[in-house]
N, CA, C and O of each residue as an XYZ file, in Angstrom:
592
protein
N     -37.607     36.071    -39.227
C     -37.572     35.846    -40.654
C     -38.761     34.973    -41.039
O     -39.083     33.910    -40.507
N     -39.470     35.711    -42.236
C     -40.672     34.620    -42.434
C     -40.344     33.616    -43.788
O     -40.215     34.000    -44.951
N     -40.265     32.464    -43.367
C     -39.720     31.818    -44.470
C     -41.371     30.973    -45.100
O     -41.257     30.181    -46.035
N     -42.533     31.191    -44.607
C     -43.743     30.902    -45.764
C     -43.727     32.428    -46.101
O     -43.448     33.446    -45.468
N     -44.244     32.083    -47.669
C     -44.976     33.432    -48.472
C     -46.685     32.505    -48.848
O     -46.865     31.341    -49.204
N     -47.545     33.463    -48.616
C     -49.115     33.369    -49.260
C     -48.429     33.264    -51.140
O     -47.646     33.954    -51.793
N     -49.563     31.540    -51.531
C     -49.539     31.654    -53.101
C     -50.909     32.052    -53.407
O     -51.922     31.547    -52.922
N     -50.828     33.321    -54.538
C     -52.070     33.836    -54.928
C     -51.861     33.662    -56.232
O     -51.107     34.314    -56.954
N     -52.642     32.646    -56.553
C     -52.400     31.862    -58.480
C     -52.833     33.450    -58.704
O     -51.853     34.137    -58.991
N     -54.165     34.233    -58.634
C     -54.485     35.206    -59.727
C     -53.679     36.234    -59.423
O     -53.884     37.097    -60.276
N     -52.720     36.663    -58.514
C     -52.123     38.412    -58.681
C     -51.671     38.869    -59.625
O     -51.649     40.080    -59.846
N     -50.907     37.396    -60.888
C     -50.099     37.882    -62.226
C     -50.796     38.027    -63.188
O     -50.311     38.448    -64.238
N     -52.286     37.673    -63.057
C     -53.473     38.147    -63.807
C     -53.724     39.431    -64.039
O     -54.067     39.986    -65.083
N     -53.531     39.842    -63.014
C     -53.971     41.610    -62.925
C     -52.906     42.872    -63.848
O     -53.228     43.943    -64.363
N     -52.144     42.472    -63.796
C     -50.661     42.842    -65.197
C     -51.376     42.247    -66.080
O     -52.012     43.119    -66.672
N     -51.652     41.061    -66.552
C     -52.033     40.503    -67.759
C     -53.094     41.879    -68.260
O     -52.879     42.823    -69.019
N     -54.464     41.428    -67.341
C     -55.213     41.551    -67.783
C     -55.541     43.443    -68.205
O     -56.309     43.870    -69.067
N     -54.506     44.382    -67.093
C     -54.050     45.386    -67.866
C     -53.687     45.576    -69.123
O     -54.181     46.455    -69.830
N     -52.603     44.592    -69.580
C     -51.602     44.954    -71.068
C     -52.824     44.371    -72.058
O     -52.511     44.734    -73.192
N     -53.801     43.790    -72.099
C     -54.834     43.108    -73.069
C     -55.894     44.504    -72.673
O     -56.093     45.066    -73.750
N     -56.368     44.986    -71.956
C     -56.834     46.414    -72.170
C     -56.611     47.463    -72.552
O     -57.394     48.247    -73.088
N     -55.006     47.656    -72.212
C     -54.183     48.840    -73.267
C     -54.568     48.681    -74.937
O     -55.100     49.410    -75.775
N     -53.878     47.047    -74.919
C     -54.177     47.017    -76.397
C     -55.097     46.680    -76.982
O     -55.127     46.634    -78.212
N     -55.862     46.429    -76.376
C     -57.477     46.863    -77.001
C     -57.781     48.240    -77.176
O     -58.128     48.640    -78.287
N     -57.692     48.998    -76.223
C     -57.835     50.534    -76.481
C     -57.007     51.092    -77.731
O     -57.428     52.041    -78.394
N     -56.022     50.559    -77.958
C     -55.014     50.989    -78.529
C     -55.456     50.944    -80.061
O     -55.260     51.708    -81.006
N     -56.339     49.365    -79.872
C     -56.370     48.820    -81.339
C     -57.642     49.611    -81.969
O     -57.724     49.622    -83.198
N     -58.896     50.445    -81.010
C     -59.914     50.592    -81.191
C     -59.808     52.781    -81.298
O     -60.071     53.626    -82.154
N     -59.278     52.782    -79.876
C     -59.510     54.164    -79.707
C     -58.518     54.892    -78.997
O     -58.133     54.739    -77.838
N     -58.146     55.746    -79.903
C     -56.301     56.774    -79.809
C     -56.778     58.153    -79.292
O     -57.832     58.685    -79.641
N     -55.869     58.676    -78.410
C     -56.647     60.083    -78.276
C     -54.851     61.129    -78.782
O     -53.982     61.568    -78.028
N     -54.907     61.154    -79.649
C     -53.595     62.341    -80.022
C     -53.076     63.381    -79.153
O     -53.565     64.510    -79.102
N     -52.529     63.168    -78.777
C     -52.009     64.864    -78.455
C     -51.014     66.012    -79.238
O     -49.796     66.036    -79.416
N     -52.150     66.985    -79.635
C     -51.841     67.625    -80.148
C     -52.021     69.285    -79.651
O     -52.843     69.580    -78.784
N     -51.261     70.181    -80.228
C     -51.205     71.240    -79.229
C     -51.893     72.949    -80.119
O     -51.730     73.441    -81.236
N     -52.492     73.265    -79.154
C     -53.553     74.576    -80.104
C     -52.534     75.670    -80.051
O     -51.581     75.612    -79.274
N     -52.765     76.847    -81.024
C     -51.749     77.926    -81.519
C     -50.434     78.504    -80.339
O     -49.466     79.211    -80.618
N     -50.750     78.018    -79.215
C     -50.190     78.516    -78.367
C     -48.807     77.505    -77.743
O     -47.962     77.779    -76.890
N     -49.009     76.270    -78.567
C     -48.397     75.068    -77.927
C     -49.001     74.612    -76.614
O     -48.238     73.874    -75.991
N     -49.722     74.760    -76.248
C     -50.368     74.474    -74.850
C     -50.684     72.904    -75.769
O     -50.843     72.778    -76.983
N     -50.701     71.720    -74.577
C     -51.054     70.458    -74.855
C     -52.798     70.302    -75.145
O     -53.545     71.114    -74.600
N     -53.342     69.260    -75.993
C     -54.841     69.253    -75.293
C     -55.042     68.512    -74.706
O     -54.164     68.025    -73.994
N     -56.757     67.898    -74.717
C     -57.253     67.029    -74.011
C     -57.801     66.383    -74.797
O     -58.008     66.716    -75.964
N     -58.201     65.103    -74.148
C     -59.204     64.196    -74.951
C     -60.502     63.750    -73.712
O     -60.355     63.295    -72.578
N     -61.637     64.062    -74.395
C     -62.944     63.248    -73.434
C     -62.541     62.276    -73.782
O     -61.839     61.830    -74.689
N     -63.400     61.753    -72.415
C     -63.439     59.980    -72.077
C     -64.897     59.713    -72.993
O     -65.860     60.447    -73.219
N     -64.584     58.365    -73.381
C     -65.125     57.591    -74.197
C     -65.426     56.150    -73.888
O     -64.590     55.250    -73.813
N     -66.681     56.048    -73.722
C     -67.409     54.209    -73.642
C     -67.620     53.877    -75.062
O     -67.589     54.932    -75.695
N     -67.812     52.915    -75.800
C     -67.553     52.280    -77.241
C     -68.328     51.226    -76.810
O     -67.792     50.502    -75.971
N     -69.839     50.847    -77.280
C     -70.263     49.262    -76.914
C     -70.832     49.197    -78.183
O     -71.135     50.072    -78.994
N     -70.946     47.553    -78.192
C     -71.507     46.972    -80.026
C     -72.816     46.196    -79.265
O     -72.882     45.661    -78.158
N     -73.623     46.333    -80.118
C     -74.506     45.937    -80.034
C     -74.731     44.821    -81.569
O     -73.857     44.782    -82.435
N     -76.250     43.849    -81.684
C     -76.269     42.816    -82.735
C     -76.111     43.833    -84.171
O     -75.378     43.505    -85.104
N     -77.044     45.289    -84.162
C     -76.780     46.089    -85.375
C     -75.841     47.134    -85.360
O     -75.424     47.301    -86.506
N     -75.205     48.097    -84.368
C     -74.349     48.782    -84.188
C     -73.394     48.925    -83.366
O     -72.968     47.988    -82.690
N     -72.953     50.065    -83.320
C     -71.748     50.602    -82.811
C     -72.233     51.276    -82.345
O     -73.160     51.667    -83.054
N     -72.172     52.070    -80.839
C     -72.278     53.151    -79.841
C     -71.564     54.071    -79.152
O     -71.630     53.678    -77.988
N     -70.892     55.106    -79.182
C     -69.646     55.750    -78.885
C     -70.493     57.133    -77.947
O     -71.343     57.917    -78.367
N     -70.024     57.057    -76.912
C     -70.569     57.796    -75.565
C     -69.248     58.405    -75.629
O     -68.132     57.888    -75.686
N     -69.803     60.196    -75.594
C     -68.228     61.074    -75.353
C     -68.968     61.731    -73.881
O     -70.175     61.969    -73.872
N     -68.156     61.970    -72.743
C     -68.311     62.968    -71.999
C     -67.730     64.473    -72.277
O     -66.549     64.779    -72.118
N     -68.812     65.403    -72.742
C     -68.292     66.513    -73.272
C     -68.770     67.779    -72.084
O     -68.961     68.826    -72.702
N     -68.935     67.899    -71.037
C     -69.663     68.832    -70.644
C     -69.433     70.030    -69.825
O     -68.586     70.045    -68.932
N     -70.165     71.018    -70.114
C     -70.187     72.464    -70.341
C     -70.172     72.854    -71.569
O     -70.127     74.067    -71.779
N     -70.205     71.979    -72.616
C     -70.230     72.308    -74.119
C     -71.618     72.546    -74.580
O     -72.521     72.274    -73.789
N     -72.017     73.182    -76.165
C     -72.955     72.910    -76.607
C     -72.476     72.400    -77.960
O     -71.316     72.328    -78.365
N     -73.696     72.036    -78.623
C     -73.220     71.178    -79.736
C     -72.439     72.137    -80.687
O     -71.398     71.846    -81.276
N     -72.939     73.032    -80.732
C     -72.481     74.066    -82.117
C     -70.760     74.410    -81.677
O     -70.056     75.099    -82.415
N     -70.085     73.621    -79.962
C     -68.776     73.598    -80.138
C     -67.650     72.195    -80.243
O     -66.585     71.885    -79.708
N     -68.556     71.607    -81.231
C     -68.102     69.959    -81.307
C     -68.363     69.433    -82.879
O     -69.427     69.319    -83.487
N     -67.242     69.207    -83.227
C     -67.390     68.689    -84.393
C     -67.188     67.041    -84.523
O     -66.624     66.427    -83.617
N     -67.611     66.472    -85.530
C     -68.121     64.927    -85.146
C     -67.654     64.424    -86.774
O     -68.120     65.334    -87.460
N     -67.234     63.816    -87.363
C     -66.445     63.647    -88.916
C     -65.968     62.414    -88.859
O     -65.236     62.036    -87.945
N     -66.443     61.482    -90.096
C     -65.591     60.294    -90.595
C     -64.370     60.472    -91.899
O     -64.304     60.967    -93.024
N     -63.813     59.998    -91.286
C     -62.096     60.281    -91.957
C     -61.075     59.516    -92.221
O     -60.165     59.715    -91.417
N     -60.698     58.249    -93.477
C     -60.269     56.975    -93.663
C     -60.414     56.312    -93.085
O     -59.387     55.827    -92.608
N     -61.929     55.638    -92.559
C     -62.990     54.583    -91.336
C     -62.686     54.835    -90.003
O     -62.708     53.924    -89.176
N     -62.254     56.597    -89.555
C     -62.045     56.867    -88.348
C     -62.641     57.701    -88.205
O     -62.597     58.769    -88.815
N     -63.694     57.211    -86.913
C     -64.691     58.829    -86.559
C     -63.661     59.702    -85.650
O     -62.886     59.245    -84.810
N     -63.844     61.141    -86.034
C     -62.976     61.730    -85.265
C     -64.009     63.095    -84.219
O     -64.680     63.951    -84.796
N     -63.950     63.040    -83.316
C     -64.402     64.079    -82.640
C     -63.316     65.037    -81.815
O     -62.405     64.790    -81.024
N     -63.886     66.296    -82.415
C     -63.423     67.208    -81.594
C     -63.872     69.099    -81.553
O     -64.881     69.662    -81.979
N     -62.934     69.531    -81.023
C     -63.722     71.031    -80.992
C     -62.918     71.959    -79.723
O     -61.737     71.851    -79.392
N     -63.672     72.634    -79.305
C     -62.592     73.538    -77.649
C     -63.991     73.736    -77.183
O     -65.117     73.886    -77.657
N     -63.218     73.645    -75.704
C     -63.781     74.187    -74.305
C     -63.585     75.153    -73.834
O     -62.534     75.169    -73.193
N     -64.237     76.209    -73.840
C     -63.824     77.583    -73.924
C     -63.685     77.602    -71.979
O     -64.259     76.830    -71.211
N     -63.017     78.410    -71.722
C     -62.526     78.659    -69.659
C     -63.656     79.405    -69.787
O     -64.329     79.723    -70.768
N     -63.788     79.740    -68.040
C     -65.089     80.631    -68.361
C     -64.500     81.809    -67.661
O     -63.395     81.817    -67.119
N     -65.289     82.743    -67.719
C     -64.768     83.909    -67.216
C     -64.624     84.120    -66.113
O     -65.492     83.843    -65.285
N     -62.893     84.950    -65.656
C     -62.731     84.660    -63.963
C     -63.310     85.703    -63.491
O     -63.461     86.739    -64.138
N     -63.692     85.523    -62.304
C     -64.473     86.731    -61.153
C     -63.345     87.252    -61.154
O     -62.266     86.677    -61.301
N     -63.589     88.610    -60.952
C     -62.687     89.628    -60.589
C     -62.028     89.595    -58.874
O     -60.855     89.473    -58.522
N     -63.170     89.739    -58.100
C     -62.496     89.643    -56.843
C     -62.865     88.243    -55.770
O     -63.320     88.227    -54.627
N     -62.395     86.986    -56.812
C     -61.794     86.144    -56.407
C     -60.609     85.404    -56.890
O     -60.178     85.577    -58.029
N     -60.052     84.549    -56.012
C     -58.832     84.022    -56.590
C     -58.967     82.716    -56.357
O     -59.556     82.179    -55.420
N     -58.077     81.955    -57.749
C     -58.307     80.501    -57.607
C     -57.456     79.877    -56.838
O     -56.266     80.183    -56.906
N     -58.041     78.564    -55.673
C     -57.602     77.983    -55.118
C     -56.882     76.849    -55.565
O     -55.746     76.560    -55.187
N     -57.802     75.990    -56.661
C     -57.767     74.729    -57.291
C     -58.307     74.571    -58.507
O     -59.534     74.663    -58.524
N     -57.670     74.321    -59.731
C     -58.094     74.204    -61.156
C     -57.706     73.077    -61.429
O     -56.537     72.694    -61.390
N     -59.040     72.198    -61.848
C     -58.844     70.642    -62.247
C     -59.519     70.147    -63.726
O     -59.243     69.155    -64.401
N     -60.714     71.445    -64.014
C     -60.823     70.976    -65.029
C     -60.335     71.491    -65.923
O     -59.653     72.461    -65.593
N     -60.387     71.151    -67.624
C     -59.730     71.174    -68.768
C     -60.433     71.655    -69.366
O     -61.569     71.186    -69.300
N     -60.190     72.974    -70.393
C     -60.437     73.705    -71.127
C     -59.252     74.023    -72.475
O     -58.026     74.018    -72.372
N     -60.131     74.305    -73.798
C     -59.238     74.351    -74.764
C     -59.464     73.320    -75.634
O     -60.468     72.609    -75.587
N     -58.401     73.186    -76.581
C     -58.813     71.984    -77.870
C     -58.678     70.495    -76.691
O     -58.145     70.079    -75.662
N     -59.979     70.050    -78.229
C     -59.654     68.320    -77.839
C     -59.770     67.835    -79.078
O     -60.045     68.531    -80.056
N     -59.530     66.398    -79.101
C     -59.297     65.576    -79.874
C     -59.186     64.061    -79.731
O     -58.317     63.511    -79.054
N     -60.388     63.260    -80.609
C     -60.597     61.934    -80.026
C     -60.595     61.675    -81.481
O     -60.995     62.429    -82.368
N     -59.967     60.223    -81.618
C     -59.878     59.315    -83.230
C     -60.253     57.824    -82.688
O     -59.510     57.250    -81.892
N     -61.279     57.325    -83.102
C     -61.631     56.145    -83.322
C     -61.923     55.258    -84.432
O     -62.922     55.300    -85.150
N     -60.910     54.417    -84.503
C     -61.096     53.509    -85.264
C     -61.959     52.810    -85.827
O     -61.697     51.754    -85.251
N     -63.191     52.437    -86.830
C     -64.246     52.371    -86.958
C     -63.718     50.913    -87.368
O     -62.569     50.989    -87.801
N     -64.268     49.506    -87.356
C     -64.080     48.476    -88.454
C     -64.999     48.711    -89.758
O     -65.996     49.405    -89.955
N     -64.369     47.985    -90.428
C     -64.755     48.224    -91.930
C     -66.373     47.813    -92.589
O     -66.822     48.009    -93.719
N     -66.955     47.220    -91.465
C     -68.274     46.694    -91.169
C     -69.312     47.944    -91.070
O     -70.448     47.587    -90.758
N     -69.169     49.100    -91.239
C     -70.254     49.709    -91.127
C     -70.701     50.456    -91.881
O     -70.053     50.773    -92.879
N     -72.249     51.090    -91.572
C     -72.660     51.609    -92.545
C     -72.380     53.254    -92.552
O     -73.290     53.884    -92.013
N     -71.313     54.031    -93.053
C     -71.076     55.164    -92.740
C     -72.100     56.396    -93.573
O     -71.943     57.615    -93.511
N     -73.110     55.684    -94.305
C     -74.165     56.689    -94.698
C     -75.185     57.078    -93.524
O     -75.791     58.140    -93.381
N     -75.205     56.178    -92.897
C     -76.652     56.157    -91.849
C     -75.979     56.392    -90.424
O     -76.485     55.821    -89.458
N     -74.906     57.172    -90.252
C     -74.218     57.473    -88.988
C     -74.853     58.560    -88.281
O     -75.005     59.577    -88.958
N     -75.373     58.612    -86.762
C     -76.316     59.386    -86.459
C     -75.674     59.976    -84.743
O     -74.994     59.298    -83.974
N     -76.056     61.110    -84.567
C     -75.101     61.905    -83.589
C     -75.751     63.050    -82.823
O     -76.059     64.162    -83.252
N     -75.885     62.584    -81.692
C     -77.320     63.303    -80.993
C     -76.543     63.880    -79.467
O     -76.281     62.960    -78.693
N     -76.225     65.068    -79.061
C     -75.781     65.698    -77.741
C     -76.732     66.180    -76.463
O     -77.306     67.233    -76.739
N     -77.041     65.683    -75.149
C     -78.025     66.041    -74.567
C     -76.928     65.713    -73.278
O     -76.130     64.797    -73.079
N     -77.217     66.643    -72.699
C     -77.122     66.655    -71.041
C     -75.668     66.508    -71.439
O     -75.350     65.349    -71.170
N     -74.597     67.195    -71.984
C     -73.480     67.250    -71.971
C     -72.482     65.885    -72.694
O     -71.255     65.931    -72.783
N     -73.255     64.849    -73.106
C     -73.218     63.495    -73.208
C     -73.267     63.176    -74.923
O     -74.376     62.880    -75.368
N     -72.258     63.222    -75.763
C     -72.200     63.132    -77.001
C     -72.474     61.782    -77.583
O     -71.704     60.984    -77.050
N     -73.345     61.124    -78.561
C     -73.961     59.786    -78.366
C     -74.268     59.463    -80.138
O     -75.119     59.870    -80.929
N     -73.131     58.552    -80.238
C     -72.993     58.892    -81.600
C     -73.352     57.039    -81.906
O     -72.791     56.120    -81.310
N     -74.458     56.887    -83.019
C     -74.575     55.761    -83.217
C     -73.896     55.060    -84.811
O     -74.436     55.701    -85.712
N     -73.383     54.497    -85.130
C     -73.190     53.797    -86.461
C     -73.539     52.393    -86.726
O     -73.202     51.416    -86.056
N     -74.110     52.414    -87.570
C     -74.997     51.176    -88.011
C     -74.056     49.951    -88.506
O     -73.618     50.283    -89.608
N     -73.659     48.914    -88.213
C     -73.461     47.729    -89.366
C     -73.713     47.566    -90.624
O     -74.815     48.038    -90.906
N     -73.126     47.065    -91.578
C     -73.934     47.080    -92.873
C     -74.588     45.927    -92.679
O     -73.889     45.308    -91.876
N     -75.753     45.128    -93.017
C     -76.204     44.136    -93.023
C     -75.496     42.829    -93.455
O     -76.395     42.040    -93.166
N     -74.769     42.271    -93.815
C     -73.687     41.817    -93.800
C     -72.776     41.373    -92.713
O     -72.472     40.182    -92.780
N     -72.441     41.820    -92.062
C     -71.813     42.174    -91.003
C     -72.788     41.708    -89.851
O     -72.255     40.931    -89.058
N     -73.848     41.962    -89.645
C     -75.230     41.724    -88.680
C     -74.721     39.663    -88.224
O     -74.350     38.999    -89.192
N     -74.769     39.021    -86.974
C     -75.086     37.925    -86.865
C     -75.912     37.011    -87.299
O     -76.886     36.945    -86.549
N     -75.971     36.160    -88.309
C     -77.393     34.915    -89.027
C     -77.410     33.936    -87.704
O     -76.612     33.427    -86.917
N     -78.377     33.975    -87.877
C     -78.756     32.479    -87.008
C     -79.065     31.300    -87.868
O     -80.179     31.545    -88.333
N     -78.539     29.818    -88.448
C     -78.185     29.439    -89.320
C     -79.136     28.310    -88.655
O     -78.922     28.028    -87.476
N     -80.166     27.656    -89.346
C     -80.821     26.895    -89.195
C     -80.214     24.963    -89.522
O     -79.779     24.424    -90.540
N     -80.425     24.537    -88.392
C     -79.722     23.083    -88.259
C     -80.799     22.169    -88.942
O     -81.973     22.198    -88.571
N     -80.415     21.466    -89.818
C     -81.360     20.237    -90.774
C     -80.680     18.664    -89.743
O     -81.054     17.527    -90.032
């Protein structure tokens, strides 16, 4: 019988510091599930979100797509992206072993804060990589406040 246990002050950190990432995601960026004519479930791309001193940066992984199958829309201060991934066509005389990726509708809603400039929102797709920038309004931008 082992009557010492190892004390590790940080292990109850790691729960913490999960439930403060959920709800950050939660508070910033929702992915719906919602289901295309068939009831089949969809998907949502993964999404990086970084701020910078003048904007906002929203990285979608979209790939095998081209742009003309992605739609990109602001909608009560929520950018919403989405569109379908079309399957591709099966070989005839082979058969599938393993299907992992996702094809069909998607759907991503992000929460925008009320800080930006939604005239000058700019949205550029290369190498499969959807890269959508939104500006701050100036206002919003950090002053550096001079000390007398």
């Amino acid at each position: 019988m082992d009557l010492l246990t190892r004390y590790r002050p940080a292990q109850g950190l790691r729960g913490l510091q999960d439930e403060v990432n959920r709800m950050f995601d939660d508070l910033f960026v929702s992915s719906r599930q919602d289901t295309d004519e068939a009831g089949a479930a969809v998907w949502a791309p993964r999404v990086d979100m970084m701020e910078t001193e003048n904007d906002y940066m929203i990285r979608a992984d979209l790939p095998g797509m081209t742009k003309n199958e992605i739609n990109v829309r602001l909608e009560d201060n929520r950018l919403i992206i989405n569109g379908q991934r079309k399957a591709e066509k099966k070989t005839e005389d082979a058969s599938v072993i393993r299907t992992e990726r996702t094809f069909g509708s998607f759907y991503r809603s992000i929460r925008l804060p009320r800080t930006v400039d939604d005239s000058k929102i700019d949205a550029s797709f290369k190498n499969g990589v959807l890269e959508i920038t939104v500006p701050k309004v100036e206002s919003a931008k950090p002053k550096q406040i001079e000390i007398r």
